[in-house]
Short mmCIF file of C-alpha atoms in Angstrom, two decimals:
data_model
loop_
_atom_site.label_atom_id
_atom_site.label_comp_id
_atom_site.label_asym_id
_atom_site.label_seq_id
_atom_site.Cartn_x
_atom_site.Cartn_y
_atom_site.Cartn_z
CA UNK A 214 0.00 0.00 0.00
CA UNK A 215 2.69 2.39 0.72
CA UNK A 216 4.94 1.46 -2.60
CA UNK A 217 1.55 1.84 -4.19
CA UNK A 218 0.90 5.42 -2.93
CA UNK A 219 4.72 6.71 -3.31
CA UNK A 220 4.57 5.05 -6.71
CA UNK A 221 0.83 7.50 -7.56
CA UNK A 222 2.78 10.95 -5.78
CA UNK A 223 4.93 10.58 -8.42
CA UNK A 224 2.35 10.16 -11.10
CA UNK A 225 0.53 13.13 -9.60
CA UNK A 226 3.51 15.43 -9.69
CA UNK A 227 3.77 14.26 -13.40
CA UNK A 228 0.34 14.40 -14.38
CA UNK A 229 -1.48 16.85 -12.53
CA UNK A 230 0.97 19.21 -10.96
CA UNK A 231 3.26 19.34 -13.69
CA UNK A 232 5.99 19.23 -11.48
CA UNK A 233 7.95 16.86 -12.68
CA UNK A 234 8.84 16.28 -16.63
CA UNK A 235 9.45 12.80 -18.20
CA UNK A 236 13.06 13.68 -17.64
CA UNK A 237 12.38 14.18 -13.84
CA UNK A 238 10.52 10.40 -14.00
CA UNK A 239 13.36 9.13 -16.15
CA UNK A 240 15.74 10.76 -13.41
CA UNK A 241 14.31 8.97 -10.77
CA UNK A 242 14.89 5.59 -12.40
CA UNK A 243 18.05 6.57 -13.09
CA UNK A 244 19.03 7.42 -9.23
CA UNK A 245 17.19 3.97 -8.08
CA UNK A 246 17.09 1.30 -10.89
CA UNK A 247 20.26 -0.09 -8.82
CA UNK A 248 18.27 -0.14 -5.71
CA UNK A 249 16.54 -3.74 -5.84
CA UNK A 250 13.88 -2.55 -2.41
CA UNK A 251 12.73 0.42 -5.27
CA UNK A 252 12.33 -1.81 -7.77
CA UNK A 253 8.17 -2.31 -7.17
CA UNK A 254 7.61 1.21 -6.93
CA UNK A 255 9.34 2.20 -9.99
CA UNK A 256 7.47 -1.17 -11.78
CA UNK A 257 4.02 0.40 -10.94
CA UNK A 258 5.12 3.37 -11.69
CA UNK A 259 5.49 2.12 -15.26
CA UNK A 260 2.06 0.33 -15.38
CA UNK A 261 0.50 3.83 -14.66
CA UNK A 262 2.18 6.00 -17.27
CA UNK A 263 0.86 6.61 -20.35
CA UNK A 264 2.55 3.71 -22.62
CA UNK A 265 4.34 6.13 -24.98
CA UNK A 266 6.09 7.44 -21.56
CA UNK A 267 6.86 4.12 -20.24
CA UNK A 268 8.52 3.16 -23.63
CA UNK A 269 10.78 6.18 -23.16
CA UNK A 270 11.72 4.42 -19.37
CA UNK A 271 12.25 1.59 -21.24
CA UNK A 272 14.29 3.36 -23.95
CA UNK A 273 16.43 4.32 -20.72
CA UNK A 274 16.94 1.32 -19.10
CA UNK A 275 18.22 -0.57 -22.11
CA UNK A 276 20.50 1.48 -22.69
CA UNK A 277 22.24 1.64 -19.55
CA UNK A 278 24.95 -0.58 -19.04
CA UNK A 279 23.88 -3.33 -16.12
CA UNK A 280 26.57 -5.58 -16.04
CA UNK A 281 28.13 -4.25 -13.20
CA UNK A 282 24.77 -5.15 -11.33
CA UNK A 283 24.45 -7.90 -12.86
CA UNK A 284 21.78 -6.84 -15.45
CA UNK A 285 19.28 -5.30 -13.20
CA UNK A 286 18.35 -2.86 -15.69
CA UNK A 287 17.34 -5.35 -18.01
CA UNK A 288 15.21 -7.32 -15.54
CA UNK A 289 13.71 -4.65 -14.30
CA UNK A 290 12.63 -3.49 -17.35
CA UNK A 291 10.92 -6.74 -18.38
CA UNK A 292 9.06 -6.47 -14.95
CA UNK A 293 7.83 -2.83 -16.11
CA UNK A 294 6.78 -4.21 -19.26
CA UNK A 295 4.28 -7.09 -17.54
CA UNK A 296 2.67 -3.93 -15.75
CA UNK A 297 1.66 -2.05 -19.45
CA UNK A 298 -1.94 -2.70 -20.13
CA UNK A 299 -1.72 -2.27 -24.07
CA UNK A 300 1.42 -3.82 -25.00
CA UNK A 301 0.42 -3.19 -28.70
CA UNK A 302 1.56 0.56 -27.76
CA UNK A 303 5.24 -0.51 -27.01
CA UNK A 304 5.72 -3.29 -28.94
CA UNK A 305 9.21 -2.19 -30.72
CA UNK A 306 10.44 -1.71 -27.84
CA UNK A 307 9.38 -4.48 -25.63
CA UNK A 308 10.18 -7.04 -29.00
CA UNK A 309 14.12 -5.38 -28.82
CA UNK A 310 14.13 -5.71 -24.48
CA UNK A 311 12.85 -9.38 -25.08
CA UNK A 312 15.91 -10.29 -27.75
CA UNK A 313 18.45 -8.34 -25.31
CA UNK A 314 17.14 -10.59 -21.91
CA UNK A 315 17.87 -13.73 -24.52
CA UNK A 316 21.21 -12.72 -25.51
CA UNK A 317 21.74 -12.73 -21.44
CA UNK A 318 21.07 -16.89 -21.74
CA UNK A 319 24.54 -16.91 -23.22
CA UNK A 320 26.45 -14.89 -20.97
CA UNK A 321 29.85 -14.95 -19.94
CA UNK A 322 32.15 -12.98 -17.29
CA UNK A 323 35.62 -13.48 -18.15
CA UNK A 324 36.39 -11.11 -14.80
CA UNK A 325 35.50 -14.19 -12.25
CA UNK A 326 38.12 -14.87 -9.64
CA UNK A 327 37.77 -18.42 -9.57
CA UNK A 328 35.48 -21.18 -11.10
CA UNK A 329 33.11 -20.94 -8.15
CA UNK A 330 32.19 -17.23 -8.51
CA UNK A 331 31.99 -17.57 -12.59
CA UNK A 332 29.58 -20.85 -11.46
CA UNK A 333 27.33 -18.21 -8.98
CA UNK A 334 27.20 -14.92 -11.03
CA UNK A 335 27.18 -16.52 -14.68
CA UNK A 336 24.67 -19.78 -14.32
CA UNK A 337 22.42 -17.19 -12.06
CA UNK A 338 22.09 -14.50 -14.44
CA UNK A 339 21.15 -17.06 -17.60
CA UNK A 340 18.38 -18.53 -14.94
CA UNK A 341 16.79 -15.33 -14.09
CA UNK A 342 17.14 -14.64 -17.96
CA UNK A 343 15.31 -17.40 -19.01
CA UNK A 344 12.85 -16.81 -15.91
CA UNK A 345 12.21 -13.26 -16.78
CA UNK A 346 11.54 -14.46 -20.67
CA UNK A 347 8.43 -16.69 -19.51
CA UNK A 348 7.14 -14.75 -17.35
CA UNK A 349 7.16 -11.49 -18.98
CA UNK A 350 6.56 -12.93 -22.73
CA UNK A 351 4.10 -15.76 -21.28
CA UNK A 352 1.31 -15.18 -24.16
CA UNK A 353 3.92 -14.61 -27.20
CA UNK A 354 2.82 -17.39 -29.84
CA UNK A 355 6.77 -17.70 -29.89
CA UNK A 356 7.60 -17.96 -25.81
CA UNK A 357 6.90 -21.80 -25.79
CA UNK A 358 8.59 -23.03 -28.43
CA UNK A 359 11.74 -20.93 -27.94
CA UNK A 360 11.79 -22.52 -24.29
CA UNK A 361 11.74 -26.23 -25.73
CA UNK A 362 14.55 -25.31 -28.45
CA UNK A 363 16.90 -23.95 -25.37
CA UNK A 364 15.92 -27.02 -23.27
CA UNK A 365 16.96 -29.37 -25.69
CA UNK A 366 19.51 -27.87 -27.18
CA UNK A 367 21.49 -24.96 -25.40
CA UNK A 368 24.85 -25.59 -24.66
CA UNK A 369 24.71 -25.08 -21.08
CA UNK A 370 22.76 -27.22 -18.57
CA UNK A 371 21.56 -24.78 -15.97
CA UNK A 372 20.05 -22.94 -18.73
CA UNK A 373 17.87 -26.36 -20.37
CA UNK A 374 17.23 -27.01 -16.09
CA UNK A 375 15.92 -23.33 -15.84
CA UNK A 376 13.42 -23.73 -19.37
CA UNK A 377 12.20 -27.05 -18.43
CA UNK A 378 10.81 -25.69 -14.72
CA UNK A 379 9.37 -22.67 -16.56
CA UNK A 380 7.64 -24.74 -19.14
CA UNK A 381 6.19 -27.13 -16.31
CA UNK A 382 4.96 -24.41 -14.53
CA UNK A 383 3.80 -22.10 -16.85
CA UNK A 384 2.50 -24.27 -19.62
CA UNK A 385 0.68 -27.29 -17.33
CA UNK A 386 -2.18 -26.55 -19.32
CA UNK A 387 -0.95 -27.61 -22.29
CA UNK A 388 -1.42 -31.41 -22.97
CA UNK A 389 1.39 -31.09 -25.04
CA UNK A 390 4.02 -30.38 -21.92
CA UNK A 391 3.72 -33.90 -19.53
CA UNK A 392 4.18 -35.57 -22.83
CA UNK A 393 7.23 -33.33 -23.89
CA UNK A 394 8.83 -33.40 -20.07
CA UNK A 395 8.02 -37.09 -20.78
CA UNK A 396 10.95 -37.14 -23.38
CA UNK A 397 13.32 -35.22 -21.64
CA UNK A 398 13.53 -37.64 -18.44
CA UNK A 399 13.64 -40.26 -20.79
CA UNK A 400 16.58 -39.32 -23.08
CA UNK A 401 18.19 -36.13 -22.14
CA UNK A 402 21.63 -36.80 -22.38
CA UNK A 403 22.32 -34.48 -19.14
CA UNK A 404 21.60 -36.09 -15.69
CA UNK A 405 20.60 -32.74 -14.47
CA UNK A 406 18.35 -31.57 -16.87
CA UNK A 407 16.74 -35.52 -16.57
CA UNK A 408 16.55 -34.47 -12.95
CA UNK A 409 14.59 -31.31 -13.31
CA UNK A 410 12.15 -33.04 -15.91
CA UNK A 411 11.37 -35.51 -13.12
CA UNK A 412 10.38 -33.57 -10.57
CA UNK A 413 8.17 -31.04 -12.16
CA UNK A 414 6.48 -33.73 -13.64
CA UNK A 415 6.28 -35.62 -10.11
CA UNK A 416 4.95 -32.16 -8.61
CA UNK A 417 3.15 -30.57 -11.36
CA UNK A 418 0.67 -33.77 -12.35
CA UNK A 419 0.50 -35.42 -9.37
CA UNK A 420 -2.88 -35.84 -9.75
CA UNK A 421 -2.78 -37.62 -13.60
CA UNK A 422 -3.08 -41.37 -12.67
CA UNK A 423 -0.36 -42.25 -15.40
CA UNK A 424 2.04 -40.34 -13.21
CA UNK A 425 2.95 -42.47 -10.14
CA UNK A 426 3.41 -45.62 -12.35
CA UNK A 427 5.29 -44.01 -14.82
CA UNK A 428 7.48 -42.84 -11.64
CA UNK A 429 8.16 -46.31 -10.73
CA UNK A 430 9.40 -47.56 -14.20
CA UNK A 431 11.80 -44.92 -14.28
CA UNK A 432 12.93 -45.51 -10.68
CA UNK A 433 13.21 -49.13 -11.81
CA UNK A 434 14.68 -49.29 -15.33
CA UNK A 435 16.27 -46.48 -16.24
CA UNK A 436 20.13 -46.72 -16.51
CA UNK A 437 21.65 -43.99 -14.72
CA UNK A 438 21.72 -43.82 -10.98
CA UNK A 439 20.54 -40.23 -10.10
CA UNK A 440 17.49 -40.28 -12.32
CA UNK A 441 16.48 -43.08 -10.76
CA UNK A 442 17.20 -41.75 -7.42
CA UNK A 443 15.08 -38.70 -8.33
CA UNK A 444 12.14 -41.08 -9.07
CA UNK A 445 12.25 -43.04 -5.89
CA UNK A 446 12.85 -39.95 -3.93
CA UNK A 447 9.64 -38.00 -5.49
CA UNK A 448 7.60 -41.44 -5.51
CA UNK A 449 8.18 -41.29 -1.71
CA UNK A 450 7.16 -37.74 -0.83
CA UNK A 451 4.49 -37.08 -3.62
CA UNK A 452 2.64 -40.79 -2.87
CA UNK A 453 2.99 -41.44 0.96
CA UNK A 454 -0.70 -42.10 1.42
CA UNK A 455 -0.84 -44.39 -1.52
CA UNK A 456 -0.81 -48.13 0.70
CA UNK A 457 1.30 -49.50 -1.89
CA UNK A 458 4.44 -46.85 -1.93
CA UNK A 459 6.21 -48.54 1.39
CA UNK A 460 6.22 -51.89 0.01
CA UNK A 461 7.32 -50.46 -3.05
CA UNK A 462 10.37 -48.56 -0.95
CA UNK A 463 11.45 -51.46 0.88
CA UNK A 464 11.63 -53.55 -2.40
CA UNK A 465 13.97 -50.77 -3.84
CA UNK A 466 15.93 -50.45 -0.67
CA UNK A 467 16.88 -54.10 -0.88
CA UNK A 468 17.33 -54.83 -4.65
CA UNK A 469 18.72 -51.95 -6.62
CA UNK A 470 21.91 -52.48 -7.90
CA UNK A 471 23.25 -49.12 -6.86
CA UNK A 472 23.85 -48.14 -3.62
CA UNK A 473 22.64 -44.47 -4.28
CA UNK A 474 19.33 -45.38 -5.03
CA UNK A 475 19.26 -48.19 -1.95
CA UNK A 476 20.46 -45.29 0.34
CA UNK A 477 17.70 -42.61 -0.99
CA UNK A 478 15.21 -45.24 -0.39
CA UNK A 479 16.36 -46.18 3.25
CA UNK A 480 16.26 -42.18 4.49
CA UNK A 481 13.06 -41.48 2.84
CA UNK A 482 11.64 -44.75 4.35
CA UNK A 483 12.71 -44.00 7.80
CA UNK A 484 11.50 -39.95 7.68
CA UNK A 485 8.68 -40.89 5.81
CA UNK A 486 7.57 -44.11 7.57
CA UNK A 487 8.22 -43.27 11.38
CA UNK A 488 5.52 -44.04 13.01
CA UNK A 489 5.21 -47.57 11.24
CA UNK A 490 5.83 -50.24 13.62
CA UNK A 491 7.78 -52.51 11.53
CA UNK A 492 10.40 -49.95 10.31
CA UNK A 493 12.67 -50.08 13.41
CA UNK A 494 13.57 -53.31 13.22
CA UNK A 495 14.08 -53.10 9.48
CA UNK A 496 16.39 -50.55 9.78
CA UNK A 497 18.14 -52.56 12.27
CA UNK A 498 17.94 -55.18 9.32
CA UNK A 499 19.16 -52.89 6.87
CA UNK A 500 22.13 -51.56 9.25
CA UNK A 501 23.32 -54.72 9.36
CA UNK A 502 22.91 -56.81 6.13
CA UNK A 503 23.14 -54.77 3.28
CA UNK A 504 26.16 -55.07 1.16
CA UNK A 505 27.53 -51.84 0.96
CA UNK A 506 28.87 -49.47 3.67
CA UNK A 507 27.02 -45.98 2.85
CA UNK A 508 23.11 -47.88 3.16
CA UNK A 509 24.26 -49.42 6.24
CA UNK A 510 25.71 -46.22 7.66
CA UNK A 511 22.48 -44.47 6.38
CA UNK A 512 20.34 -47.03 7.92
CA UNK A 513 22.50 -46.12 11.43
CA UNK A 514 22.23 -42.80 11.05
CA UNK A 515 18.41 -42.55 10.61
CA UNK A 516 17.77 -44.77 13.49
CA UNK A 517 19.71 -42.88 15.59
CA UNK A 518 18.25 -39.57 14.84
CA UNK A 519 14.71 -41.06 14.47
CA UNK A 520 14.37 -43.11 17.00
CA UNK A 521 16.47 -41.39 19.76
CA UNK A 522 13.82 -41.44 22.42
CA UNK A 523 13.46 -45.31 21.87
CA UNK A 524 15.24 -46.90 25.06
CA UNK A 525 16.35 -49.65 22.72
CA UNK A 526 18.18 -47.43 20.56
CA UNK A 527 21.30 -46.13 22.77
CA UNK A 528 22.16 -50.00 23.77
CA UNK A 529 22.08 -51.33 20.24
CA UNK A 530 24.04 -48.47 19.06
CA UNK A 531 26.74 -49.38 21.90
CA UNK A 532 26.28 -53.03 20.38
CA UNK A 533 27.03 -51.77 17.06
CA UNK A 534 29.74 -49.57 18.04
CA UNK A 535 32.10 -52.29 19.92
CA UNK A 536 30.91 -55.54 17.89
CA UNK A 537 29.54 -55.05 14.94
CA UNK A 538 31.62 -57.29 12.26
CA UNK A 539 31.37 -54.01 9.52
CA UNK A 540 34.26 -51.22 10.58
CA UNK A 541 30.96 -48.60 8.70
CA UNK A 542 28.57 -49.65 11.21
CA UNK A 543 31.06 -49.35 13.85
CA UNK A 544 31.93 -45.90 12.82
CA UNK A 545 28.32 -44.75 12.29
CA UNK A 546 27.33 -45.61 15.60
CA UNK A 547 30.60 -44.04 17.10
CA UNK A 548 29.31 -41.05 15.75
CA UNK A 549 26.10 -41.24 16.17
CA UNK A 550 26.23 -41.84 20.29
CA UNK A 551 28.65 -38.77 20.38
CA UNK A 552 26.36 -36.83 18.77
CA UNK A 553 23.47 -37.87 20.30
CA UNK A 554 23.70 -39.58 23.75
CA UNK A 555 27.07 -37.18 24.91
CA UNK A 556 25.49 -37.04 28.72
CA UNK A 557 25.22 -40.67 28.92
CA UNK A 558 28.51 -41.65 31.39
CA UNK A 559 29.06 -45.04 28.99
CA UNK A 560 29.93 -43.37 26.21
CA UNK A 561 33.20 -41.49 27.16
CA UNK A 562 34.61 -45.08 27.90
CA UNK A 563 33.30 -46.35 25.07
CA UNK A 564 34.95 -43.64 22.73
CA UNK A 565 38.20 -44.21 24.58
CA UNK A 566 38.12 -47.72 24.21
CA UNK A 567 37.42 -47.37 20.32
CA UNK A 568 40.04 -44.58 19.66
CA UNK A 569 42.90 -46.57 21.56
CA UNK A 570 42.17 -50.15 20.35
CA UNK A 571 38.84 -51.16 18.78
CA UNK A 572 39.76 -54.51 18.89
CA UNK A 573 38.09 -56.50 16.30
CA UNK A 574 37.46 -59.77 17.75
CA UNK A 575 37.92 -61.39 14.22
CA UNK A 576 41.64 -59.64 13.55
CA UNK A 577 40.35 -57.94 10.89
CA UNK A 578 42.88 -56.25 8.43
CA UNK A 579 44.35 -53.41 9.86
CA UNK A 580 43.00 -50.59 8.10
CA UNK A 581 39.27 -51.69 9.61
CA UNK A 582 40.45 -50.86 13.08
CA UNK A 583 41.97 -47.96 11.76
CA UNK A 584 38.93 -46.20 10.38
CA UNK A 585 36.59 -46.40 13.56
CA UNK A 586 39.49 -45.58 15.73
CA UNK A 587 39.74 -41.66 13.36
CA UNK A 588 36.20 -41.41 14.25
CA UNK A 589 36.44 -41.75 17.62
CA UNK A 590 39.50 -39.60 17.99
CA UNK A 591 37.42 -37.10 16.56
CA UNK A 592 33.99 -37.27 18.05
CA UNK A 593 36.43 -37.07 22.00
CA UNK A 594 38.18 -34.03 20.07
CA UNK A 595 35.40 -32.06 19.44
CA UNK A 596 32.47 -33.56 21.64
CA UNK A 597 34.01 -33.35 25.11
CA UNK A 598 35.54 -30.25 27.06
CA UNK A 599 38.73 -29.26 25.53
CA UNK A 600 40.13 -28.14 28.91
CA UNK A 601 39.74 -31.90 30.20
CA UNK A 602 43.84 -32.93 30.33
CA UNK A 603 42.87 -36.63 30.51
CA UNK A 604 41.18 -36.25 26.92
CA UNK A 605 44.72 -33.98 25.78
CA UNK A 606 46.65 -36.93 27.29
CA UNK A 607 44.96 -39.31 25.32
CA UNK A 608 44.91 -37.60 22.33
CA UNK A 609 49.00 -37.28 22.87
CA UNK A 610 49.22 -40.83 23.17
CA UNK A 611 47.60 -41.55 20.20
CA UNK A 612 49.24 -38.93 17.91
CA UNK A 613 53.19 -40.40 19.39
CA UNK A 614 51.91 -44.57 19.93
CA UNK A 615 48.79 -45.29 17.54
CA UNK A 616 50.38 -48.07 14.91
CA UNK A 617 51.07 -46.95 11.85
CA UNK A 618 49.09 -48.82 9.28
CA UNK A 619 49.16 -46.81 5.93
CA UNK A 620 49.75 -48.60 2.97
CA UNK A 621 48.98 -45.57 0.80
CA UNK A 622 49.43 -41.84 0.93
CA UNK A 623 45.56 -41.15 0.83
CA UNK A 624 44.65 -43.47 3.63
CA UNK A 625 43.60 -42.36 7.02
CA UNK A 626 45.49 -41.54 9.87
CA UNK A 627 44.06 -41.83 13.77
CA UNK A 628 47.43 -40.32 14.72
CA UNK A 629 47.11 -37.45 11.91
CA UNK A 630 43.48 -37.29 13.14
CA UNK A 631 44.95 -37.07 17.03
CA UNK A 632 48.07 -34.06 15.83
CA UNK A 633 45.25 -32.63 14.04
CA UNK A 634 42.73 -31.81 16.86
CA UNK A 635 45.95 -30.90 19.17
CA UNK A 636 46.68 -28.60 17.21
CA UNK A 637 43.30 -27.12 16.91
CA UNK A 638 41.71 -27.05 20.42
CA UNK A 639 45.31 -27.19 22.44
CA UNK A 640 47.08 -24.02 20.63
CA UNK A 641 48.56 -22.40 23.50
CA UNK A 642 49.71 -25.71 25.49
CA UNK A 643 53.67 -25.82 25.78
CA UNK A 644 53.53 -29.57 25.28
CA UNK A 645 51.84 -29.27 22.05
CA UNK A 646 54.50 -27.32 20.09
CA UNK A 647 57.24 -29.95 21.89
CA UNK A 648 55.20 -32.78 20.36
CA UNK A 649 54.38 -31.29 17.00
CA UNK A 650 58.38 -30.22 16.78
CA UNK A 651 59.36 -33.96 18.04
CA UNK A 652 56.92 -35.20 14.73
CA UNK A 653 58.43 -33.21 12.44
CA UNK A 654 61.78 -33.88 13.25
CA UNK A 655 61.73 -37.42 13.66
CA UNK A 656 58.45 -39.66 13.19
CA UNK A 657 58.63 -42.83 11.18
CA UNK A 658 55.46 -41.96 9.13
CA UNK A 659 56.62 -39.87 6.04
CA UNK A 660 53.14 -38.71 5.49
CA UNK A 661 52.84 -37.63 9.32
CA UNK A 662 56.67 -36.14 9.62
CA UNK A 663 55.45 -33.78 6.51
CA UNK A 664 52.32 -32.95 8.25
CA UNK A 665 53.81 -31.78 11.24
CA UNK A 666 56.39 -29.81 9.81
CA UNK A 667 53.79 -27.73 8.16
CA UNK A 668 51.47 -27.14 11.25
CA UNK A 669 54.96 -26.44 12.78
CA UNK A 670 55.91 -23.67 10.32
CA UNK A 671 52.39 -22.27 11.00
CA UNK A 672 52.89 -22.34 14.90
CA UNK A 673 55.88 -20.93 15.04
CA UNK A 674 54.36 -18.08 12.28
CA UNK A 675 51.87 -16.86 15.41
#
C-alpha cells in the first residue's frame, strides 16, 4: 500500500501538478534502478504511465549498461513491461528488451576470480534470464517453443534445467508439456536436466493417474543412478498415502543395484515411515545386512536420529559400536552416540576404548580398526571439554603410539586425526609445540613427519 501510494505521488507530480517532466521520472529511475527494495515502486510506476512514456523508461533502461549489477536494468525493465496494459503501444520496444534478456542466456564474465564465482554470477544470471523471458513474454505465440529449443539444445545445462521448470509451470495446461517433459527424463543426455524433468512432472501432475506408475518404471529401469534416485525420492514424498508406496520402498531399498538409489530409499523410508511399527527393526535389518557401507551407515544414522527417544536405541548403538563385524557400522554408531547420547557416562569409555584399540574380535585387516578408531578420535576431540587434560593426554598418546598402518598416501590416519585436533583445540599448550616439533623432526610416518612440519611452520608463524 505504501509502494503503491509513493509510486501515484509521483504520477501526480507528473500528471497533474506538472511538477515533474518525463526527464524528472526518467531521473528517478536513473538514481534507483540499482536499488533492488525500489524496484516495485518504480514497476508500478510504469504500469501507470501513459505507454508512450513508459517506452521512453524503457528506452532508458536498455541502454544503460547493467553488467556491473548484474543486469538489473534489463530485468527490471521486463518487470515494467508485464505492468503495461496495451502492450500493442510498445511493442518495438518491448520485442528489442525481449531479444536483449535472450542474448543474457549466453552470458559470460571473463572477470571471475575463480570457477566458483563464474559458477554463482554466470549460471544465475542465464536462470533469471530465461525466468524473466516466460514470465514477462508468457502469451507470445513464440515464448513456448523458444523454451523447448533452449531445453533441448542450449549448450549449457543450468540454462535447459531453468526452461524445463518454466515450461512445467507455466504451460501445465498444455497437454502437449507432460508428454514433452516425458521425453526429456527419458533421453536427455544431461543427468541434471533428466533431474529437473522428473520432478516437475512428479509435482506438477500429481494428480494424472499415469504419473505415479510411470514414476516407478523410471525408478526401476532407467540406466543412470541419479534419475532413478530422483524417481524413488519424489515417488516417496508425492505418494505417501498411496498403501502401496512402502512396500514399493522397501523392495527398492533391498534390490537396486546401486547403492545411491538403496540409500535414498532407506532415508526417505525411515523420515517418511516413522511411526510404522515394523520400520525399526528393518532398519536394524538394513544396518546390518546390506552389502555396501554408505546404506548401512544411512540405515545407522536414521535410526539414531529417528528413533532417539526409543530406550532400545542407545544400547544397540553401543552393540554396534564395539561388535559389529562391519568397521561402517562401527563408525556410524561411534558417531552417532557422540552426537546424540554425549550425557550418557558409557559413552566417554566407550569412545576411549574405540580410539585406543577397537579390537576387532575377528583380527580384521588393519586398516578396519583404523577407520573407527579416526572417528572416535574425533567425536572425544570435538564432543568433550577441551580443557579436560585426561582427553589432551589421550589424544597425545595416540598422535606419538597409535600403529602406523598406511599402505597408501591417501589413507587415514588416527594419529594425523589425534596431531590434528591438538593442534586445533590445544594451541597455546607448551607440550603441544614440543610434540608437534618432536613429529616433524623425527616420526617414522613420512606422510605424518610432513604434516607436522607444516602445522609447525604455522605455529611458530603466530
Amino acid at each position: 500500500m505504501i509502494l503503491s501510494l509513493c509510486a501515484w505521488e509521483f504520477l501526480r507530480q507528473f500528471e497533474k501538478q506538472k511538477t515533474i517532466e518525463l526527464d524528472g521520472l526518467i531521473q528517478i529511475f536513473r538514481e534507483h534502478w540499482r536499488d533492488e527494495s525500489w524496484h516495485e515502486v518504480l514497476r508500478l510506476m510504469a504500469g501507470m504511465l501513459d505507454a508512450k512514456f513508459t517506452g521512453e523508461i524503457l528506452e532508458y533502461l536498455i541502454d544503460e549498461n547493467g553488467e556491473a549489477e548484474n543486469f538489473s536494468n534489463l530485468f527490471l525493465a521486463a518487470e515494467c513491461v508485464s505492468e503495461v496494459k496495451n502492450r500493442n503501444d510498445i511493442a518495438a520496444i518491448a520485442s528489442k528488451l525481449r531479444e536483449r534478456v535472450k542474448e543474457l542466456t549466453k552470458y559470460e564474465n571473463s572477470s571471475a576470480s575463480t570457477p566458483q564465482e563464474y559458477d554463482n554470477l554466470v549460471y544465475e544470471i542465464r536462470r533469471q534470464a530465461v525466468a524473466a523471458v516466460a514470465a514477462t513474454w508468457k502469451d507470445d505465440h513464440e515464448t513456448s517453443p523458444w523454451l523447448k529449443q533452449i531445453a533441448k539444445s542450449d549448450n549449457n545445462w543450468t540454462v535447459r534445467q531453468a526452461a524445463i521448470q518454466e515450461l512445467a509451470r507455466g504451460w501445465k495446461d498444455d497437454p502437449e508439456t507432460s508428454p514433452w517433459l516425458k521425453q526429456i527424463a527419458k533421453f536427455d543426455n544431461n543427468w541434471t536436466v533428466r533431474q529437473a524433468a522428473i520432478q516437475e512432472l512428479a509435482r506438477g501432475w500429481k494428480d494424472d493417474p499415469k504419473t505415479s506408475p510411470w514414476l516407478k518404471q523410471i525408478a526401476k529401469s532407467d540406466n543412470d543412478w541419479i534419475v532413478r534416485q530422483a524417481a524413488v525420492q519424489e515417488l516417496a514424498r508425492g505418494w505417501k498415502d498411496n498403501p502401496e508406496t512402502l512396500s514399493w520402498l522397501k523392495q527398492i531399498a533391498q534390490s537396486d543395484d546401486d547403492r545411491n538409489v538403496r540409500k535414498i530409499a532407506v532415508q526417505e523410508l525411515a523420515r517418511g515411515w516413522k511411526d510404522d511399527p515394523e520400520t525399526l527393526s528393518w532398519l536394524k535389518q538394513i544396518a546390518q545386512s546390506d552389502d555396501d557401507e554408505d546404506v548401512r551407515q544411512a540405515a545407522v544414522q536414521e535410526l539414531a536420529r529417528g528413533w532417539k527417544d526409543e530406550p532400545e536405541t542407545s544400547p544397540w548403538l553401543k552393540q554396534r559400536a564395539q561388535f559389529d563385524d562391519d568397521k561402517y557400522v562401527r563408525c556410524a554408531a561411534v558417531q552417532e552416540l557422540a552426537h546424540g547420547w554425549k550425557d550418557d557416562p558409557d559413552i566417554l569409555p566407550i569412545l576411549k576404548q574405540r580410539a585406543q584399540f577397537d579390537d576387532d574380535k575377528y583380527v580384521r585387516c588393519a586398516d578396519d580398526d583404523k577407520y573407527v578408531r579416526c572417528a572416535a578420535v574425533q567425536e572425544l576431540a570435538h564432543g568433550w571439554c577441551k580443557e579436560d587434560s585426561e582427553i589432551f593426554e589421550l589424544l597425545c598418546d595416540i598422535a606419538i603410539n597409535d600403529p602406523v598402518y598406511r599402505d597408501y598416501d591417501w589413507q587415514i590416519s588416527p594419529r594425523q586425526t589425534a596431531l590434528a585436533d591438538i593442534i586445533e583445540l590445544y594451541p597455546d599448550r607448551p607440550q603441544t609445540l614440543e610434540l608437534v616439533r618432536d613429529l616433524a623432526q623425527n616420526d617414522r610416518d613420512q606422510n605424518l613427519r610432513e604434516f607436522a612440519q607444516k602445522k609447525l611452520a604455522e605455529l611458530e608463524r603466530k
